[in-house]
Amino acid sequence: MTLPSSSAQHHPALAAEDPELAALVGAEEQLQADTLRLIPSENYVSSAVLEASGTVLQNKYSEGYPGRRYYEGQQNIDPVELLAVARAKAVFGVEHANVQPYSGSPANLAVYLAFAEPGDTVMGMALPMGGHLTHGWGVSATGKWFRGVQYGVRQDTGLIDFDEVRDLALKERPKLIFCGGTALPRTIDFAAFAEIAREAGSVLVADIAHIAGLIAGGAHPSPVPHADVISTTTHKTLRGPRGAMLMSREEHAKAIDKAVFPGLQGGPHNQTTAAIAVALHEASRPSFRDYAHAVVDNAKALAEALLARGFDLVSGGTDNHLILMDLTPKDVPGKVAAKALDRAGIVVNYNTVPFDPRKPFDPSGVRIGTPSLTSRGLGTEHMATVADWIDRGVAAAGTGDEAALTKIRAEVADLMSAHPAPGLPTD
Ligand SMILES: *Cc1c(COP(=O)(O)O)cnc(C)c1O
């Protein structure tokens, strides 16, 4: 079995200076190597992305934008950011890209700052239906400082009800309409949202945080002809560092740039900008198209295999990288299942399902996805095995059969050792 070696070998300076921290990093490397990681917002970045994000570029302050900085010594930083911007424009086919947002949540906050005033009405998908906190949900600053109104999915189909979205938009006339979310297993109809936004006089924001890699790889339709603003993280299906980007047509470039800096942030994280540039370089390759399509093929195969084992999937399946299981028919709460699967070496997250009768901290669902397993080379031929592990794990969660979970854990580690993950040390 190939295992990552000790952290001392791969991070010698860290191990010498801070053995306690180095041991934790080593343990995390081991965990990421041995487990089947199914959280749909996570991934494995390449060694190249990892190296770029750990460079001395992080020592540099560069408030402002290339050619317009408030600090000297930008001889190398400006070209790094220009490279990231040019690659973002090429990969997504947009006129403008800002690569400075620290992460997806601040990127979305910058959109509010650019296009709305405190107290304005904004519209997004309800969090328990699969939206994101930053789409105007009450506990978020975006729901406290703005008036959030929410749409959802239909109970009978699990799909977005565009009649409901249109009625709500025309009644509320929101400044912003967000589409996209965190637990949506189906293709987002950007054209339908754009038509509604036009009728309502709203700015349409496509938040593609989860599916950016699928869009870059041509495995999900692009929002580019339809959305006024595109917001994305860079660390999910796109396989870059933790960061974010805002993209738009030229007409909104100034408003977005001003909102990010000086509106919301100070100095950009240049090491992250560099790693974004590397990830976009990787995403422009033909092999990334293969990756994006393989992610979707794997998710569809896994969904079929789960349906065949009696699982109830929200919307009946998937079009993308994500599957939302409603475990009500299995009579196992989502959290109980998630914790048991974790002990079996299968890492998932418990999640609300639409119209969930249970509480958000103890919901009915489990959310899974295929970006990480695809990054380590698993294919459709492995999905029956994965579904079988989930099936046995959920059953063992119900009966409290710890021995069954231990057995699954060994089987998982065995398959994982045959498919080394990118970015992890092997020796
Ligand atoms: C992940 C995500 C975000 C937030 O990104 P962070 O980097 O965690 O702040 C925003 N919107 C959507 C739809 C997401 O999936």
GROMACS .gro file of C-alpha atoms and ligand atoms in nm:
model
  442
    1MET     CA    1   0.000   0.000   0.000
    2THR     CA    2   0.136   0.346  -0.091
    3LEU     CA    3   0.099   0.582   0.201
    4PRO     CA    4   0.203   0.942   0.239
    5SER     CA    5   0.528   0.950   0.428
    6SER     CA    6   0.578   1.141   0.747
    7SER     CA    7   0.532   1.512   0.740
    8ALA     CA    8   0.894   1.551   0.850
    9GLN     CA    9   1.011   1.442   0.507
   10HIS     CA   10   0.770   1.653   0.303
   11HIS     CA   11   0.764   1.963   0.521
   12PRO     CA   12   1.110   1.959   0.680
   13ALA     CA   13   1.118   2.322   0.794
   14LEU     CA   14   0.772   2.298   0.943
   15ALA     CA   15   0.853   1.971   1.116
   16ALA     CA   16   1.169   2.120   1.268
   17GLU     CA   17   1.005   2.444   1.380
   18ASP     CA   18   0.666   2.318   1.491
   19PRO     CA   19   0.641   1.940   1.519
   20GLU     CA   20   0.298   1.961   1.679
   21LEU     CA   21   0.150   2.140   1.377
   22ALA     CA   22   0.349   1.928   1.130
   23ALA     CA   23   0.201   1.615   1.286
   24LEU     CA   24  -0.150   1.751   1.229
   25VAL     CA   25  -0.073   1.826   0.864
   26GLY     CA   26   0.070   1.476   0.825
   27ALA     CA   27  -0.239   1.323   0.981
   28GLU     CA   28  -0.461   1.521   0.744
   29GLU     CA   29  -0.257   1.403   0.445
   30GLN     CA   30  -0.307   1.047   0.565
   31LEU     CA   31  -0.682   1.100   0.614
   32GLN     CA   32  -0.724   1.252   0.267
   33ALA     CA   33  -0.528   0.962   0.118
   34ASP     CA   34  -0.718   0.682   0.293
   35THR     CA   35  -1.078   0.803   0.282
   36LEU     CA   36  -1.342   0.828   0.013
   37ARG     CA   37  -1.419   1.199   0.014
   38LEU     CA   38  -1.771   1.261  -0.113
   39ILE     CA   39  -1.838   1.618   0.004
   40PRO     CA   40  -1.939   1.786  -0.324
   41SER     CA   41  -1.780   2.123  -0.244
   42GLU     CA   42  -1.439   1.966  -0.180
   43ASN     CA   43  -1.168   1.841  -0.412
   44TYR     CA   44  -0.797   1.764  -0.444
   45VAL     CA   45  -0.582   2.037  -0.600
   46SER     CA   46  -0.277   1.950  -0.807
   47SER     CA   47   0.075   1.972  -0.669
   48ALA     CA   48   0.130   2.272  -0.898
   49VAL     CA   49  -0.165   2.461  -0.745
   50LEU     CA   50  -0.048   2.366  -0.398
   51GLU     CA   51   0.306   2.489  -0.467
   52ALA     CA   52   0.186   2.819  -0.613
   53SER     CA   53  -0.028   2.886  -0.307
   54GLY     CA   54   0.270   2.836  -0.075
   55THR     CA   55   0.507   3.090  -0.231
   56VAL     CA   56   0.669   3.418  -0.121
   57LEU     CA   57   0.407   3.603  -0.323
   58GLN     CA   58   0.223   3.600   0.008
   59ASN     CA   59   0.483   3.842   0.151
   60LYS     CA   60   0.370   4.123  -0.077
   61TYR     CA   61   0.110   4.394  -0.021
   62SER     CA   62  -0.062   4.514  -0.337
   63GLU     CA   63  -0.380   4.706  -0.262
   64GLY     CA   64  -0.533   4.828  -0.586
   65TYR     CA   65  -0.524   4.671  -0.931
   66PRO     CA   66  -0.242   4.604  -1.182
   67GLY     CA   67  -0.091   4.938  -1.289
   68ARG     CA   68  -0.289   5.120  -1.017
   69ARG     CA   69  -0.138   5.004  -0.685
   70TYR     CA   70  -0.091   5.184  -0.358
   71TYR     CA   71   0.242   5.010  -0.288
   72GLU     CA   72   0.568   4.991  -0.484
   73GLY     CA   73   0.754   4.676  -0.584
   74GLN     CA   74   0.478   4.524  -0.798
   75GLN     CA   75   0.711   4.420  -1.083
   76ASN     CA   76   0.614   4.054  -1.047
   77ILE     CA   77   0.278   4.082  -0.875
   78ASP     CA   78   0.110   4.280  -1.153
   79PRO     CA   79   0.192   4.019  -1.420
   80VAL     CA   80   0.068   3.741  -1.188
   81GLU     CA   81  -0.270   3.907  -1.145
   82LEU     CA   82  -0.291   3.999  -1.516
   83LEU     CA   83  -0.223   3.635  -1.601
   84ALA     CA   84  -0.498   3.512  -1.369
   85VAL     CA   85  -0.743   3.767  -1.511
   86ALA     CA   86  -0.657   3.685  -1.874
   87ARG     CA   87  -0.697   3.312  -1.808
   88ALA     CA   88  -1.029   3.361  -1.630
   89LYS     CA   89  -1.157   3.564  -1.926
   90ALA     CA   90  -1.042   3.295  -2.170
   91VAL     CA   91  -1.169   2.993  -1.975
   92PHE     CA   92  -1.515   3.138  -1.907
   93GLY     CA   93  -1.549   3.363  -2.213
   94VAL     CA   94  -1.618   3.680  -2.014
   95GLU     CA   95  -1.526   4.043  -2.076
   96HIS     CA   96  -1.424   4.120  -1.718
   97ALA     CA   97  -1.284   3.918  -1.428
   98ASN     CA   98  -1.185   4.021  -1.076
   99VAL     CA   99  -0.973   3.754  -0.905
  100GLN     CA  100  -0.925   3.931  -0.571
  101PRO     CA  101  -1.224   3.822  -0.355
  102TYR     CA  102  -1.095   3.630  -0.053
  103SER     CA  103  -1.363   3.361  -0.085
  104GLY     CA  104  -1.715   3.301  -0.215
  105SER     CA  105  -1.896   3.477   0.069
  106PRO     CA  106  -1.704   3.807   0.043
  107ALA     CA  107  -1.737   3.788  -0.336
  108ASN     CA  108  -2.113   3.782  -0.298
  109LEU     CA  109  -2.103   4.063  -0.043
  110ALA     CA  110  -1.914   4.272  -0.300
  111VAL     CA  111  -2.203   4.219  -0.543
  112TYR     CA  112  -2.446   4.365  -0.288
  113LEU     CA  113  -2.212   4.660  -0.237
  114ALA     CA  114  -2.189   4.716  -0.613
  115PHE     CA  115  -2.559   4.701  -0.698
  116ALA     CA  116  -2.777   4.752  -0.387
  117GLU     CA  117  -2.831   4.978  -0.085
  118PRO     CA  118  -2.892   4.849   0.268
  119GLY     CA  119  -3.259   4.766   0.312
  120ASP     CA  120  -3.314   4.688  -0.057
  121THR     CA  121  -3.501   4.372  -0.147
  122VAL     CA  122  -3.293   4.084  -0.280
  123MET     CA  123  -3.405   3.742  -0.392
  124GLY     CA  124  -3.241   3.403  -0.371
  125MET     CA  125  -3.314   3.039  -0.316
  126ALA     CA  126  -3.404   2.950   0.043
  127LEU     CA  127  -3.115   2.788   0.230
  128PRO     CA  128  -3.313   2.475   0.327
  129MET     CA  129  -3.413   2.434  -0.039
  130GLY     CA  130  -3.049   2.432  -0.153
  131GLY     CA  131  -2.955   2.801  -0.167
  132HIS     CA  132  -2.658   2.968   0.005
  133LEU     CA  133  -2.646   3.176   0.323
  134THR     CA  134  -2.522   3.476   0.125
  135HIS     CA  135  -2.830   3.481  -0.101
  136GLY     CA  136  -3.026   3.686   0.156
  137TRP     CA  137  -3.083   3.419   0.422
  138GLY     CA  138  -3.176   3.563   0.764
  139VAL     CA  139  -2.878   3.462   0.978
  140SER     CA  140  -2.632   3.604   0.720
  141ALA     CA  141  -2.535   3.973   0.698
  142THR     CA  142  -2.702   3.962   0.356
  143GLY     CA  143  -3.034   3.878   0.522
  144LYS     CA  144  -2.988   4.122   0.811
  145TRP     CA  145  -2.885   4.428   0.609
  146PHE     CA  146  -3.102   4.355   0.306
  147ARG     CA  147  -3.460   4.235   0.277
  148GLY     CA  148  -3.430   3.877   0.154
  149VAL     CA  149  -3.719   3.704  -0.022
  150GLN     CA  150  -3.684   3.340  -0.110
  151TYR     CA  151  -3.795   3.093  -0.373
  152GLY     CA  152  -3.771   2.715  -0.353
  153VAL     CA  153  -3.840   2.394  -0.538
  154ARG     CA  154  -4.169   2.213  -0.593
  155GLN     CA  155  -4.246   1.943  -0.342
  156ASP     CA  156  -4.362   1.695  -0.608
  157THR     CA  157  -4.066   1.730  -0.847
  158GLY     CA  158  -3.779   1.872  -0.639
  159LEU     CA  159  -3.726   2.120  -0.924
  160ILE     CA  160  -3.731   2.501  -0.925
  161ASP     CA  161  -4.078   2.634  -0.996
  162PHE     CA  162  -4.025   2.918  -1.246
  163ASP     CA  163  -4.387   3.034  -1.214
  164GLU     CA  164  -4.321   3.088  -0.844
  165VAL     CA  165  -3.991   3.265  -0.918
  166ARG     CA  166  -4.159   3.495  -1.172
  167ASP     CA  167  -4.457   3.577  -0.947
  168LEU     CA  168  -4.228   3.657  -0.656
  169ALA     CA  169  -3.990   3.865  -0.870
  170LEU     CA  170  -4.270   4.072  -1.024
  171LYS     CA  171  -4.434   4.127  -0.685
  172GLU     CA  172  -4.111   4.215  -0.499
  173ARG     CA  173  -3.902   4.376  -0.777
  174PRO     CA  174  -3.572   4.277  -0.610
  175LYS     CA  175  -3.251   4.468  -0.686
  176LEU     CA  176  -3.066   4.137  -0.715
  177ILE     CA  177  -3.177   3.787  -0.808
  178PHE     CA  178  -2.937   3.507  -0.719
  179CYS     CA  179  -2.946   3.172  -0.894
  180GLY     CA  180  -2.727   2.878  -0.804
  181GLY     CA  181  -2.680   2.706  -0.472
  182THR     CA  182  -2.520   2.439  -0.259
  183ALA     CA  183  -2.750   2.140  -0.288
  184LEU     CA  184  -2.893   2.157  -0.640
  185PRO     CA  185  -2.854   1.828  -0.829
  186ARG     CA  186  -3.004   1.963  -1.152
  187THR     CA  187  -2.895   2.189  -1.439
  188ILE     CA  188  -2.960   2.558  -1.371
  189ASP     CA  189  -3.172   2.723  -1.640
  190PHE     CA  190  -2.985   3.054  -1.661
  191ALA     CA  191  -3.193   3.171  -1.961
  192ALA     CA  192  -3.518   3.131  -1.765
  193PHE     CA  193  -3.375   3.329  -1.472
  194ALA     CA  194  -3.248   3.599  -1.710
  195GLU     CA  195  -3.590   3.647  -1.866
  196ILE     CA  196  -3.748   3.687  -1.522
  197ALA     CA  197  -3.475   3.927  -1.408
  198ARG     CA  198  -3.531   4.137  -1.720
  199GLU     CA  199  -3.907   4.153  -1.659
  200ALA     CA  200  -3.854   4.248  -1.295
  201GLY     CA  201  -3.575   4.498  -1.363
  202SER     CA  202  -3.332   4.300  -1.144
  203VAL     CA  203  -2.961   4.233  -1.170
  204LEU     CA  204  -2.915   3.858  -1.225
  205VAL     CA  205  -2.628   3.704  -1.029
  206ALA     CA  206  -2.529   3.350  -1.125
  207ASP     CA  207  -2.346   3.198  -0.828
  208ILE     CA  208  -2.161   2.907  -0.990
  209ALA     CA  209  -1.941   2.824  -0.688
  210HIS     CA  210  -2.026   2.454  -0.703
  211ILE     CA  211  -2.032   2.405  -1.080
  212ALA     CA  212  -1.757   2.638  -1.208
  213GLY     CA  213  -1.538   2.343  -1.305
  214LEU     CA  214  -1.825   2.176  -1.490
  215ILE     CA  215  -1.889   2.499  -1.682
  216ALA     CA  216  -1.518   2.545  -1.760
  217GLY     CA  217  -1.509   2.187  -1.885
  218GLY     CA  218  -1.828   2.214  -2.091
  219ALA     CA  219  -2.026   1.973  -1.872
  220HIS     CA  220  -2.285   2.232  -1.762
  221PRO     CA  221  -2.432   2.523  -1.970
  222SER     CA  222  -2.261   2.858  -1.917
  223PRO     CA  223  -2.437   3.155  -1.757
  224VAL     CA  224  -2.226   3.393  -1.964
  225PRO     CA  225  -2.481   3.502  -2.222
  226HIS     CA  226  -2.752   3.538  -1.953
  227ALA     CA  227  -2.625   3.663  -1.618
  228ASP     CA  228  -2.524   4.023  -1.539
  229VAL     CA  229  -2.273   3.906  -1.280
  230ILE     CA  230  -2.112   3.567  -1.225
  231SER     CA  231  -1.977   3.484  -0.882
  232THR     CA  232  -1.769   3.176  -0.815
  233THR     CA  233  -1.536   3.015  -0.568
  234THR     CA  234  -1.220   2.868  -0.717
  235HIS     CA  235  -1.176   2.569  -0.483
  236LYS     CA  236  -1.471   2.341  -0.560
  237THR     CA  237  -1.511   2.167  -0.898
  238LEU     CA  238  -1.264   2.418  -1.049
  239ARG     CA  239  -0.983   2.257  -0.845
  240GLY     CA  240  -0.802   2.576  -0.752
  241PRO     CA  241  -0.698   2.728  -0.420
  242ARG     CA  242  -0.949   2.863  -0.169
  243GLY     CA  243  -1.054   3.188  -0.333
  244ALA     CA  244  -1.316   3.344  -0.556
  245MET     CA  245  -1.377   3.547  -0.871
  246LEU     CA  246  -1.640   3.789  -0.996
  247MET     CA  247  -1.702   3.806  -1.369
  248SER     CA  248  -1.922   4.030  -1.584
  249ARG     CA  249  -1.961   4.224  -1.904
  250GLU     CA  250  -1.744   4.536  -1.938
  251GLU     CA  251  -2.034   4.765  -1.837
  252HIS     CA  252  -2.023   4.637  -1.477
  253ALA     CA  253  -1.642   4.611  -1.448
  254LYS     CA  254  -1.592   4.939  -1.263
  255ALA     CA  255  -1.872   4.881  -1.012
  256ILE     CA  256  -1.746   4.532  -0.928
  257ASP     CA  257  -1.380   4.634  -0.898
  258LYS     CA  258  -1.467   4.931  -0.674
  259ALA     CA  259  -1.683   4.711  -0.453
  260VAL     CA  260  -1.409   4.450  -0.401
  261PHE     CA  261  -1.140   4.713  -0.340
  262PRO     CA  262  -1.164   4.957  -0.168
  263GLY     CA  263  -1.527   4.877  -0.089
  264LEU     CA  264  -1.486   4.555   0.100
  265GLN     CA  265  -1.129   4.430   0.110
  266GLY     CA  266  -0.771   4.543   0.157
  267GLY     CA  267  -0.472   4.373  -0.001
  268PRO     CA  268  -0.534   4.075  -0.229
  269HIS     CA  269  -0.383   3.737  -0.136
  270ASN     CA  270  -0.123   3.721  -0.412
  271GLN     CA  271  -0.023   3.361  -0.345
  272THR     CA  272  -0.388   3.268  -0.399
  273THR     CA  273  -0.406   3.477  -0.717
  274ALA     CA  274  -0.105   3.283  -0.847
  275ALA     CA  275  -0.263   2.949  -0.762
  276ILE     CA  276  -0.587   3.058  -0.932
  277ALA     CA  277  -0.382   3.133  -1.244
  278VAL     CA  278  -0.233   2.782  -1.232
  279ALA     CA  279  -0.575   2.621  -1.179
  280LEU     CA  280  -0.718   2.815  -1.476
  281HIS     CA  281  -0.422   2.703  -1.687
  282GLU     CA  282  -0.507   2.343  -1.594
  283ALA     CA  283  -0.878   2.406  -1.659
  284SER     CA  284  -0.801   2.527  -2.013
  285ARG     CA  285  -0.654   2.189  -2.110
  286PRO     CA  286  -0.850   1.922  -2.302
  287SER     CA  287  -0.791   1.683  -2.009
  288PHE     CA  288  -0.998   1.912  -1.787
  289ARG     CA  289  -1.294   1.872  -2.023
  290ASP     CA  290  -1.255   1.497  -1.976
  291TYR     CA  291  -1.241   1.550  -1.600
  292ALA     CA  292  -1.559   1.761  -1.591
  293HIS     CA  293  -1.753   1.511  -1.801
  294ALA     CA  294  -1.620   1.221  -1.591
  295VAL     CA  295  -1.744   1.396  -1.273
  296VAL     CA  296  -2.096   1.406  -1.419
  297ASP     CA  297  -2.079   1.051  -1.562
  298ASN     CA  298  -1.970   0.924  -1.221
  299ALA     CA  299  -2.248   1.111  -1.041
  300LYS     CA  300  -2.511   0.973  -1.280
  301ALA     CA  301  -2.376   0.619  -1.241
  302LEU     CA  302  -2.367   0.656  -0.862
  303ALA     CA  303  -2.724   0.792  -0.859
  304GLU     CA  304  -2.844   0.494  -1.066
  305ALA     CA  305  -2.668   0.251  -0.833
  306LEU     CA  306  -2.820   0.420  -0.526
  307LEU     CA  307  -3.171   0.419  -0.679
  308ALA     CA  308  -3.127   0.048  -0.751
  309ARG     CA  309  -3.056   0.000  -0.378
  310GLY     CA  310  -3.378   0.176  -0.276
  311PHE     CA  311  -3.240   0.522  -0.197
  312ASP     CA  312  -3.467   0.824  -0.236
  313LEU     CA  313  -3.284   1.100  -0.428
  314VAL     CA  314  -3.416   1.456  -0.432
  315SER     CA  315  -3.540   1.531  -0.787
  316GLY     CA  316  -3.492   1.162  -0.868
  317GLY     CA  317  -3.125   1.180  -0.968
  318THR     CA  318  -2.863   1.424  -1.090
  319ASP     CA  319  -2.744   1.625  -1.391
  320ASN     CA  320  -2.422   1.743  -1.230
  321HIS     CA  321  -2.166   1.646  -0.963
  322LEU     CA  322  -2.406   1.633  -0.668
  323ILE     CA  323  -2.660   1.392  -0.520
  324LEU     CA  324  -2.895   1.475  -0.234
  325MET     CA  325  -3.026   1.164  -0.056
  326ASP     CA  326  -3.341   1.176   0.157
  327LEU     CA  327  -3.290   0.900   0.414
  328THR     CA  328  -3.645   0.915   0.553
  329PRO     CA  329  -3.742   0.582   0.388
  330LYS     CA  330  -3.429   0.420   0.540
  331ASP     CA  331  -3.541   0.542   0.884
  332VAL     CA  332  -3.190   0.673   0.962
  333PRO     CA  333  -3.143   1.047   1.038
  334GLY     CA  334  -2.893   1.222   0.810
  335LYS     CA  335  -2.656   1.306   1.093
  336VAL     CA  336  -2.650   0.949   1.226
  337ALA     CA  337  -2.577   0.822   0.875
  338ALA     CA  338  -2.307   1.086   0.811
  339LYS     CA  339  -2.125   1.008   1.135
  340ALA     CA  340  -2.140   0.632   1.074
  341LEU     CA  341  -2.013   0.674   0.717
  342ASP     CA  342  -1.726   0.885   0.852
  343ARG     CA  343  -1.628   0.594   1.078
  344ALA     CA  344  -1.640   0.376   0.764
  345GLY     CA  345  -1.391   0.607   0.586
  346ILE     CA  346  -1.658   0.772   0.369
  347VAL     CA  347  -1.673   1.147   0.425
  348VAL     CA  348  -2.010   1.312   0.353
  349ASN     CA  349  -2.216   1.590   0.506
  350TYR     CA  350  -2.564   1.578   0.651
  351ASN     CA  351  -2.797   1.822   0.480
  352THR     CA  352  -3.157   1.942   0.486
  353VAL     CA  353  -3.380   1.818   0.205
  354PRO     CA  354  -3.654   2.042   0.061
  355PHE     CA  355  -3.958   2.053   0.296
  356ASP     CA  356  -3.751   1.875   0.561
  357PRO     CA  357  -3.967   1.800   0.867
  358ARG     CA  358  -3.648   1.771   1.078
  359LYS     CA  359  -3.427   2.054   1.213
  360PRO     CA  360  -3.126   2.191   1.012
  361PHE     CA  361  -2.881   2.059   1.275
  362ASP     CA  362  -3.044   1.714   1.258
  363PRO     CA  363  -3.190   1.688   0.908
  364SER     CA  364  -3.319   1.402   0.692
  365GLY     CA  365  -3.061   1.414   0.417
  366VAL     CA  366  -2.704   1.339   0.322
  367ARG     CA  367  -2.530   1.531   0.043
  368ILE     CA  368  -2.265   1.360  -0.167
  369GLY     CA  369  -2.071   1.434  -0.485
  370THR     CA  370  -1.810   1.298  -0.722
  371PRO     CA  371  -1.549   1.577  -0.779
  372SER     CA  372  -1.287   1.432  -0.540
  373LEU     CA  373  -1.317   1.066  -0.633
  374THR     CA  374  -1.295   1.163  -1.002
  375SER     CA  375  -0.979   1.364  -0.930
  376ARG     CA  376  -0.816   1.045  -0.806
  377GLY     CA  377  -0.917   0.853  -1.116
  378LEU     CA  378  -1.221   0.652  -1.010
  379GLY     CA  379  -1.461   0.584  -1.296
  380THR     CA  380  -1.818   0.468  -1.358
  381GLU     CA  381  -1.700   0.107  -1.310
  382HIS     CA  382  -1.638   0.187  -0.941
  383MET     CA  383  -1.974   0.346  -0.865
  384ALA     CA  384  -2.159   0.022  -0.783
  385THR     CA  385  -1.894  -0.046  -0.517
  386VAL     CA  386  -1.931   0.306  -0.378
  387ALA     CA  387  -2.312   0.273  -0.369
  388ASP     CA  388  -2.274  -0.063  -0.197
  389TRP     CA  389  -2.051   0.087   0.074
  390ILE     CA  390  -2.302   0.368   0.130
  391ASP     CA  391  -2.587   0.117   0.144
  392ARG     CA  392  -2.407  -0.108   0.393
  393GLY     CA  393  -2.288   0.194   0.593
  394VAL     CA  394  -2.636   0.345   0.626
  395ALA     CA  395  -2.776   0.004   0.723
  396ALA     CA  396  -2.500  -0.036   0.984
  397ALA     CA  397  -2.578   0.315   1.113
  398GLY     CA  398  -2.936   0.201   1.170
  399THR     CA  399  -2.841  -0.116   1.356
  400GLY     CA  400  -2.532   0.020   1.532
  401ASP     CA  401  -2.311  -0.244   1.369
  402GLU     CA  402  -1.961  -0.101   1.430
  403ALA     CA  403  -1.789  -0.413   1.296
  404ALA     CA  404  -1.957  -0.362   0.958
  405LEU     CA  405  -1.830  -0.002   0.950
  406THR     CA  406  -1.475  -0.114   1.032
  407LYS     CA  407  -1.490  -0.369   0.750
  408ILE     CA  408  -1.605  -0.103   0.500
  409ARG     CA  409  -1.325   0.128   0.617
  410ALA     CA  410  -1.065  -0.135   0.526
  411GLU     CA  411  -1.221  -0.196   0.184
  412VAL     CA  412  -1.227   0.181   0.117
  413ALA     CA  413  -0.862   0.225   0.216
  414ASP     CA  414  -0.769  -0.061  -0.012
  415LEU     CA  415  -0.932   0.092  -0.321
  416MET     CA  416  -0.801   0.440  -0.232
  417SER     CA  417  -0.444   0.312  -0.209
  418ALA     CA  418  -0.473   0.195  -0.569
  419HIS     CA  419  -0.581   0.548  -0.677
  420PRO     CA  420  -0.338   0.802  -0.528
  421ALA     CA  421  -0.482   1.150  -0.491
  422PRO     CA  422  -0.325   1.454  -0.664
  423GLY     CA  423  -0.125   1.682  -0.438
  424LEU     CA  424  -0.069   1.427  -0.164
  425PRO     CA  425   0.280   1.302  -0.087
  426THR     CA  426   0.347   0.943  -0.187
  427ASP     CA  427   0.659   0.740  -0.138
  428LIG     C1  428  -1.939   2.756  -0.136
  428LIG     C2  429  -2.039   2.858  -0.179
  428LIG     C3  430  -2.026   2.994  -0.144
  428LIG     C4  431  -1.931   3.045  -0.041
  428LIG     O1  432  -1.802   3.021  -0.056
  428LIG     P1  433  -1.700   3.034   0.067
  428LIG     O2  434  -1.570   3.032  -0.001
  428LIG     O3  435  -1.727   2.916   0.156
  428LIG     O4  436  -1.727   3.163   0.137
  428LIG     C5  437  -2.116   3.084  -0.198
  428LIG     N1  438  -2.213   3.044  -0.281
  428LIG     C6  439  -2.231   2.914  -0.314
  428LIG     C7  440  -2.341   2.875  -0.406
  428LIG     C8  441  -2.145   2.817  -0.263
  428LIG     O5  442  -2.164   2.689  -0.295
   0.00000   0.00000   0.00000
